[in-house]
Amino acid sequence: MRTTWDIFCNVVDNYGDIGIAWRLARGLAGEHGLAVRLWVDDLHAFHRIWPAINPDAAEQSCEGVAVRAWRTPFAAAVPAQVVIDAFGCALPESYLAAMSERSPPPVWINLEYLSAEPWVAEHHGLPSPHPRLPLTRYFFFPGYTAETGGLLVEADLAGRRAAFVRAGTAAFWRRIGLDMPQANELRVSLFAYENPALPGLLDAWAADARPITCLVPEGRIIPQLAAWLAVADARAGEAYRRGALRLHILPFLNQDAYDHLLWACDLNFVRGEDSCVRAQWAARPLVWQAYPQPDEAHWDKLDALLAHYLEGLNQEAAHAVSGMWRHWNGMSDVDDMAACWAAWRAHQVAIEAHAANWCDRLGLAGRLTGKLVDFAENKIKCGVFSNS
Ligand code: TRH
């Protein structure tokens, strides 16, 4: 009998929550052969990253995953053997009660946000007894070291990416309406939150000595982009030229096509959590905009990832990368954008080589789906079901 898994995803905002929950569900079902049910409270957000999803269906099956609309009040459902609440979302009370009535109770795991901060390893796997019910919830922390829950990645990703880079880029560019890049051209993807540093970056690109093509999937950055272009709106399918810079607005892509964009570009501006990890697996240089948090808590996250990411890169190139990342995230101790961009350009070759090496090293953290399955199966085998 296949082990049954329930994943609960409450979409707080944006696409990271559902993006990660969907990637995880696909991996557990497709690679591990598990019976996975994914409960999502916002199927419209889901539909955006995976258009095959019907946003109005209470129940549907997609890619071997049973997808369920998570509605209030919550309809009675028999809990799975393993229950995951993604990012600490509160499970429905009736479902929790049903969990506590199961014998043995399910293995209950809270999948946390990813961080490169050192405390993550100490907290990974810790139990927390429920205050009332005979249930124990375990904290599962993704991370960049072997002591953590590792990173979301498919077993065949490196092979698929290599095949795409070898033979698939021309078709990809054609599909989105572009020619192959010129020899000295830089292709950049831009996925970002509103950002006061954007006009400075676009100015620097427009003034670059070599052509730059920037591909922008539709999203929150568009109004700011339109303002810089001095146009009323910018829509998918439109293209603009300012100096050395060509800007192409793309439709929002499905999750797999977005990977192709990351693999095809020379540099990727990414944000949040999932696109940041995908850009690292793309083995290309990236600039990360961390999800803004109160009291600038995201700056610690950014510096923690930089500290890992820059290991092994020569000092000047490392300075150029951290200058770009920190300036892009509003950290004040860095040069203006023109200087940051000039430094990045000056060290581009070293930065590109480093991105490929980093991607090889990332594997040392382990694959999150496999680690999660081992963790849950161990708990099932050991019969660690009570909250003692
Ligand atoms: O959308 P985000 O800003 O999500 C954020 C973060 O996850 C953040 O950590 C979390 O706290 C907050 O939501 C609530 O960025 P992220 O994580 O990169 O997720 C974007 C998803 O959208 C990712 O799965 C890739 C996908 N995507 C597409 O499928 N098509 C596209 O065209 C683009 C640009 C992204």
Coordinates of C-alpha atoms and ligand atoms in Angstrom, one line a residue:
M1 CA 0.0 0.0 0.0
R2 CA 1.3 3.5 -0.9
T3 CA 1.8 5.8 2.1
T4 CA -0.8 8.6 2.0
W5 CA 0.2 12.2 2.4
D6 CA -1.9 15.4 2.8
I7 CA -0.2 18.7 2.1
F8 CA -2.0 21.9 3.2
C9 CA -1.2 25.2 1.5
N10 CA -2.6 28.5 2.6
V11 CA -1.6 31.1 -0.1
V12 CA -0.5 34.2 2.0
D13 CA 0.4 36.3 -1.0
N14 CA 2.3 35.9 -4.3
Y15 CA 3.3 32.5 -5.7
G16 CA 5.9 31.1 -3.4
D17 CA 3.6 29.2 -1.0
I18 CA 1.8 27.4 -3.8
G19 CA 4.9 27.2 -6.0
I20 CA 6.8 25.3 -3.3
A21 CA 3.8 23.2 -2.2
W22 CA 3.1 22.2 -5.8
R23 CA 6.7 21.3 -6.5
L24 CA 6.8 19.2 -3.4
A25 CA 3.5 17.4 -4.2
R26 CA 4.7 16.7 -7.7
G27 CA 8.0 15.3 -6.4
L28 CA 6.4 13.1 -3.7
A29 CA 3.9 11.7 -6.2
G30 CA 6.0 11.4 -9.3
E31 CA 9.4 10.5 -7.9
H32 CA 8.4 8.6 -4.7
G33 CA 5.1 7.0 -5.9
L34 CA 3.2 8.3 -2.9
A35 CA -0.5 9.0 -2.7
V36 CA -0.5 12.8 -2.3
R37 CA -3.5 15.0 -1.7
L38 CA -2.8 18.8 -2.0
W39 CA -5.3 21.1 -0.2
V40 CA -5.1 24.7 -1.5
D41 CA -7.2 27.7 -0.4
D42 CA -6.5 29.8 -3.5
L43 CA -6.8 27.8 -6.7
H44 CA -6.5 31.1 -8.8
A45 CA -2.9 31.6 -7.7
F46 CA -2.3 27.9 -8.4
H47 CA -3.8 28.3 -11.9
R48 CA -1.4 31.1 -12.6
I49 CA 1.7 29.0 -12.1
W50 CA 0.1 25.8 -13.5
P51 CA -2.7 26.7 -16.0
A52 CA -3.9 23.0 -16.2
I53 CA -5.5 23.6 -12.7
N54 CA -9.2 24.4 -12.9
P55 CA -9.6 27.2 -10.3
D56 CA -13.3 26.3 -9.8
A57 CA -13.0 22.6 -9.2
A58 CA -13.5 21.3 -5.7
E59 CA -11.6 18.1 -6.7
Q60 CA -9.3 17.4 -9.6
S61 CA -6.3 15.2 -10.4
C62 CA -3.1 16.7 -11.9
E63 CA 0.3 15.2 -12.5
G64 CA -0.6 12.2 -10.3
V65 CA -1.6 14.5 -7.4
A66 CA -5.2 14.7 -6.0
V67 CA -5.8 18.5 -5.7
R68 CA -8.5 19.6 -3.3
A69 CA -10.0 23.1 -2.8
W70 CA -9.5 23.9 0.9
R71 CA -12.7 25.6 1.8
T72 CA -14.3 26.9 5.0
P73 CA -16.1 25.1 6.6
F74 CA -13.8 22.2 5.9
A75 CA -15.6 19.1 4.7
A76 CA -14.9 15.9 6.6
A77 CA -11.8 14.0 5.3
V78 CA -9.9 11.0 6.6
P79 CA -6.4 12.3 7.5
A80 CA -3.5 10.8 5.6
Q81 CA -0.6 8.9 7.3
V82 CA 1.7 11.9 6.8
V83 CA 0.3 15.5 7.1
I84 CA 2.3 18.6 6.1
D85 CA 1.2 22.1 6.9
A86 CA 3.3 24.2 4.6
F87 CA 4.8 27.3 6.3
G88 CA 2.9 26.8 9.5
C89 CA -0.6 27.3 8.1
A90 CA -3.2 26.4 10.7
L91 CA -4.9 23.1 9.9
P92 CA -8.7 23.0 10.1
E93 CA -9.9 22.2 13.7
S94 CA -12.1 19.4 12.5
Y95 CA -9.2 17.8 10.5
L96 CA -6.9 18.1 13.6
A97 CA -9.5 16.4 15.7
A98 CA -9.7 13.6 13.1
M99 CA -5.9 13.3 13.2
S100 CA -6.0 12.8 16.9
E101 CA -8.5 10.1 16.6
R102 CA -6.4 8.0 14.2
S103 CA -4.4 5.2 15.6
P104 CA -1.6 5.6 15.2
P105 CA -1.9 9.4 14.6
P106 CA -0.4 10.8 11.5
V107 CA 3.2 12.0 11.3
W108 CA 2.6 15.7 11.3
I109 CA 5.3 18.0 9.8
N110 CA 5.5 21.7 9.5
L111 CA 7.5 22.6 6.4
E112 CA 9.3 25.8 7.2
Y113 CA 10.6 28.6 4.9
L114 CA 14.1 28.2 3.6
S115 CA 17.0 30.1 5.1
A116 CA 20.8 29.9 5.0
E117 CA 21.0 31.2 8.6
P118 CA 23.1 29.0 10.9
W119 CA 20.3 28.5 13.5
V120 CA 18.3 26.4 10.9
A121 CA 20.3 23.3 11.4
E122 CA 19.8 23.3 15.2
H123 CA 16.0 23.6 14.8
H124 CA 15.5 21.1 12.0
G125 CA 13.6 18.1 13.0
L126 CA 12.6 19.3 16.5
P127 CA 9.3 18.1 17.9
S128 CA 6.5 20.2 19.4
P129 CA 3.7 18.5 21.3
H130 CA 0.2 19.8 20.7
P131 CA -1.0 21.6 23.8
R132 CA -4.3 19.7 23.9
L133 CA -4.4 16.8 21.5
P134 CA -2.2 13.7 21.5
L135 CA -0.3 14.9 18.5
T136 CA 3.3 15.9 17.9
R137 CA 4.3 18.3 15.1
Y138 CA 7.8 18.2 13.7
F139 CA 9.6 21.2 12.3
F140 CA 11.3 20.5 9.0
F141 CA 13.6 23.2 7.8
P142 CA 14.9 23.3 4.2
G143 CA 18.5 24.6 4.1
Y144 CA 21.9 24.7 2.4
T145 CA 23.8 22.2 4.5
A146 CA 23.6 18.5 5.0
E147 CA 22.3 19.0 8.6
T148 CA 19.1 20.6 7.3
G149 CA 16.2 19.4 5.3
G150 CA 18.0 20.2 2.0
L151 CA 16.6 21.8 -1.1
L152 CA 13.7 21.1 -3.4
V153 CA 15.0 19.7 -6.6
E154 CA 14.0 16.9 -9.0
A155 CA 16.4 14.0 -9.4
D156 CA 16.6 14.6 -13.2
L157 CA 16.9 18.4 -13.2
A158 CA 20.6 18.5 -14.0
G159 CA 20.1 16.2 -17.0
R160 CA 17.0 18.1 -18.3
R161 CA 18.9 21.4 -18.0
A162 CA 21.9 20.1 -19.8
A163 CA 19.8 18.7 -22.6
F164 CA 18.0 22.1 -22.9
V165 CA 21.2 24.1 -23.0
R166 CA 22.7 21.7 -25.6
A167 CA 19.7 21.6 -27.9
G168 CA 16.7 23.5 -26.7
T169 CA 17.5 27.2 -26.4
A170 CA 16.9 28.2 -30.0
A171 CA 13.4 26.6 -29.9
F172 CA 12.7 28.4 -26.6
W173 CA 13.7 31.8 -27.9
R174 CA 11.6 31.2 -31.0
R175 CA 8.6 30.2 -28.8
I176 CA 8.7 33.5 -26.9
G177 CA 9.3 35.5 -30.1
L178 CA 13.0 36.2 -30.0
D179 CA 16.0 35.4 -32.2
M180 CA 19.1 33.7 -30.8
P181 CA 21.2 36.2 -28.8
Q182 CA 24.0 38.0 -30.6
A183 CA 27.6 37.0 -29.6
N184 CA 28.1 40.0 -27.2
E185 CA 24.5 40.3 -26.0
L186 CA 23.5 39.7 -22.4
R187 CA 20.1 38.2 -21.7
V188 CA 18.5 38.9 -18.4
S189 CA 15.3 37.8 -16.8
L190 CA 13.6 40.1 -14.2
F191 CA 11.2 38.8 -11.6
A192 CA 10.9 41.4 -8.8
Y193 CA 8.8 43.2 -6.2
E194 CA 8.5 46.9 -6.5
N195 CA 12.0 48.2 -6.0
P196 CA 13.4 51.8 -5.7
A197 CA 16.6 50.5 -7.2
L198 CA 15.0 49.6 -10.5
P199 CA 15.3 52.9 -12.4
G200 CA 19.0 53.0 -11.6
L201 CA 19.5 49.5 -12.9
L202 CA 17.5 50.2 -16.1
D203 CA 19.6 53.4 -16.6
A204 CA 22.8 51.4 -16.2
W205 CA 21.6 48.8 -18.7
A206 CA 20.5 51.4 -21.3
A207 CA 24.0 52.9 -21.0
D208 CA 25.9 49.6 -21.3
A209 CA 28.5 49.2 -24.0
R210 CA 27.0 45.9 -25.2
P211 CA 23.4 45.0 -26.0
I212 CA 21.2 43.8 -23.1
T213 CA 17.9 42.1 -23.5
C214 CA 15.7 42.0 -20.4
L215 CA 12.7 39.5 -20.3
V216 CA 10.1 40.4 -17.8
P217 CA 7.2 38.1 -17.0
E218 CA 4.0 40.1 -16.2
G219 CA 3.8 40.9 -12.5
R220 CA 4.2 43.5 -9.8
I221 CA 7.2 45.2 -11.4
I222 CA 5.3 46.3 -14.5
P223 CA 3.9 49.6 -13.3
Q224 CA 7.4 50.8 -12.3
L225 CA 8.8 49.6 -15.5
A226 CA 6.1 51.5 -17.5
A227 CA 6.9 54.6 -15.5
W228 CA 10.6 54.3 -16.4
L229 CA 9.6 53.8 -20.0
A230 CA 7.2 56.7 -19.8
V231 CA 4.4 54.7 -21.2
A232 CA 0.9 54.2 -19.6
D233 CA 1.1 50.5 -19.3
A234 CA 3.3 47.6 -20.5
R235 CA 1.7 44.3 -21.5
A236 CA 2.8 40.8 -22.5
G237 CA 4.0 40.7 -26.1
E238 CA 5.3 44.3 -26.1
A239 CA 8.9 45.3 -26.6
Y240 CA 10.8 48.5 -26.0
R241 CA 14.2 49.8 -26.7
R242 CA 16.2 52.4 -24.7
G243 CA 19.8 52.8 -25.6
A244 CA 21.6 49.4 -25.3
L245 CA 18.5 47.9 -23.6
R246 CA 15.7 46.0 -25.2
L247 CA 12.8 45.1 -22.9
H248 CA 10.4 42.3 -23.7
I249 CA 7.3 41.8 -21.6
L250 CA 6.3 38.1 -21.4
P251 CA 3.1 36.5 -20.2
F252 CA 3.5 34.9 -16.8
L253 CA 4.9 31.4 -17.6
N254 CA 4.0 28.1 -16.2
Q255 CA 6.5 26.8 -13.6
D256 CA 8.4 24.6 -16.0
A257 CA 8.6 27.2 -18.8
Y258 CA 9.9 29.6 -16.1
D259 CA 12.7 27.2 -15.5
H260 CA 13.5 27.3 -19.2
L261 CA 13.7 31.1 -19.0
L262 CA 16.2 30.8 -16.1
W263 CA 18.3 28.2 -18.0
A264 CA 18.3 30.3 -21.2
C265 CA 19.3 33.7 -19.6
D266 CA 22.8 34.8 -18.7
L267 CA 21.7 36.5 -15.5
N268 CA 18.4 36.1 -13.5
F269 CA 16.9 38.6 -11.1
V270 CA 14.7 36.5 -8.8
R271 CA 12.8 37.1 -5.6
G272 CA 11.2 35.3 -2.6
E273 CA 12.2 31.7 -2.1
D274 CA 11.3 29.3 -4.9
S275 CA 12.6 31.4 -7.9
C276 CA 15.8 32.0 -5.9
V277 CA 16.4 28.3 -5.5
R278 CA 15.5 27.6 -9.2
A279 CA 17.9 30.3 -10.3
Q280 CA 20.7 28.6 -8.3
W281 CA 19.9 25.2 -9.9
A282 CA 20.0 27.0 -13.3
A283 CA 23.8 27.3 -12.8
R284 CA 23.7 30.9 -13.9
P285 CA 24.5 34.1 -12.1
L286 CA 21.6 35.5 -10.1
V287 CA 20.6 38.6 -8.1
W288 CA 18.2 37.9 -5.3
Q289 CA 15.5 40.2 -3.9
A290 CA 14.5 38.7 -0.6
Y291 CA 10.8 38.8 0.4
P292 CA 10.6 42.0 2.5
Q293 CA 9.9 41.4 6.1
P294 CA 9.2 43.8 9.0
D295 CA 12.3 45.3 10.7
E296 CA 14.4 44.3 7.7
A297 CA 14.6 40.7 9.0
H298 CA 15.2 39.7 5.4
W299 CA 18.6 41.4 5.3
D300 CA 19.9 38.7 7.7
K301 CA 18.6 36.1 5.4
L302 CA 20.3 37.8 2.4
D303 CA 23.6 38.1 4.2
A304 CA 23.4 34.5 5.3
L305 CA 22.9 33.3 1.8
L306 CA 25.6 35.6 0.5
A307 CA 28.1 34.2 3.0
H308 CA 27.5 30.7 1.7
Y309 CA 27.1 31.6 -1.9
L310 CA 30.3 33.6 -2.2
E311 CA 32.6 30.9 -0.7
G312 CA 35.3 30.2 -3.2
L313 CA 34.8 33.3 -5.4
N314 CA 37.8 35.7 -5.6
Q315 CA 37.5 38.8 -3.4
E316 CA 36.8 41.4 -6.1
A317 CA 34.2 39.4 -7.8
A318 CA 32.6 38.5 -4.5
H319 CA 32.5 42.2 -3.7
A320 CA 30.8 42.9 -7.0
V321 CA 28.1 40.2 -6.4
S322 CA 27.4 41.3 -2.8
G323 CA 27.3 45.0 -4.0
M324 CA 24.6 44.1 -6.5
W325 CA 22.5 42.0 -4.2
R326 CA 22.8 44.5 -1.3
H327 CA 22.0 47.5 -3.4
W328 CA 19.0 45.7 -5.0
N329 CA 17.7 45.0 -1.5
G330 CA 18.0 48.6 -0.2
M331 CA 21.0 48.0 2.1
S332 CA 22.6 51.3 2.3
D333 CA 26.3 50.8 2.6
V334 CA 26.8 50.1 -1.1
D335 CA 27.7 52.2 -4.1
D336 CA 25.1 53.6 -6.5
M337 CA 23.7 51.2 -9.1
A338 CA 25.8 52.4 -12.0
A339 CA 29.0 51.5 -10.0
C340 CA 27.5 48.2 -8.8
W341 CA 26.6 47.2 -12.4
A342 CA 30.0 48.3 -13.7
A343 CA 31.7 46.1 -11.1
W344 CA 29.4 43.1 -11.9
R345 CA 30.2 43.5 -15.6
A346 CA 34.0 43.7 -14.9
H347 CA 33.8 40.3 -13.0
Q348 CA 31.2 38.6 -15.1
V349 CA 33.4 35.8 -16.3
A350 CA 34.4 34.8 -12.8
I351 CA 30.8 35.2 -11.6
E352 CA 29.5 32.9 -14.3
A353 CA 32.1 30.2 -13.6
H354 CA 31.2 30.5 -9.9
A355 CA 27.5 30.0 -10.5
A356 CA 28.2 26.7 -12.2
N357 CA 30.4 25.5 -9.4
W358 CA 27.9 26.6 -6.8
C359 CA 25.2 24.6 -8.5
D360 CA 27.4 21.5 -8.2
R361 CA 28.0 22.2 -4.5
L362 CA 24.3 22.7 -3.8
G363 CA 23.7 19.0 -4.1
L364 CA 25.6 18.5 -0.8
A365 CA 22.6 19.8 1.1
G366 CA 20.6 16.8 -0.1
R367 CA 17.2 16.6 -1.8
L368 CA 14.3 17.9 0.3
T369 CA 11.7 15.4 -1.0
G370 CA 13.9 12.4 -0.3
K371 CA 14.9 13.7 3.2
L372 CA 11.2 14.4 4.0
V373 CA 10.2 10.9 2.9
D374 CA 13.0 9.3 5.0
F375 CA 12.1 11.5 8.0
A376 CA 8.4 10.5 7.8
E377 CA 9.1 6.8 7.2
N378 CA 11.4 6.7 10.1
K379 CA 8.8 8.1 12.4
I380 CA 6.2 5.6 11.0
K381 CA 8.6 2.7 11.5
C382 CA 9.7 3.7 15.0
G383 CA 6.1 4.2 16.0
V384 CA 6.9 7.7 17.3
F385 CA 3.3 8.8 17.3
S386 CA 2.5 9.9 20.8
N387 CA 3.5 13.4 22.1
S388 CA 5.8 11.9 24.7
Ligands
TRH1 O1 6.0 34.9 -5.6 P1 7.1 35.1 -4.5 O2 7.4 36.4 -4.2 O3 6.6 34.2 -3.3 C1 6.9 34.7 -1.9 C2 8.1 33.9 -1.4 O4 8.0 32.5 -1.5 C3 8.2 34.3 0.1 O5 9.3 33.6 0.6 C4 7.0 34.0 0.8 O6 7.1 34.4 2.1 C5 5.9 34.8 0.2 O7 5.7 34.5 -1.2 C6 4.5 34.6 0.9 O8 8.4 34.4 -5.0 P2 8.9 32.9 -5.2 O9 9.0 32.1 -3.9 O10 10.0 32.9 -6.1 O11 7.6 32.2 -6.0 C7 7.3 32.4 -7.3 C8 6.8 31.2 -8.0 O12 6.2 31.5 -9.2 C9 7.8 30.1 -8.3 O13 7.3 28.8 -8.0 C10 8.1 30.3 -9.7 C11 6.8 30.7 -10.2 N1 6.8 31.5 -11.5 C12 6.1 30.9 -12.6 O14 5.6 29.8 -12.5 N2 6.1 31.6 -13.7 C13 6.7 32.9 -13.9 O15 6.6 33.5 -15.0 C14 7.3 33.4 -12.8 C15 8.0 34.8 -12.9 C16 7.4 32.7 -11.6

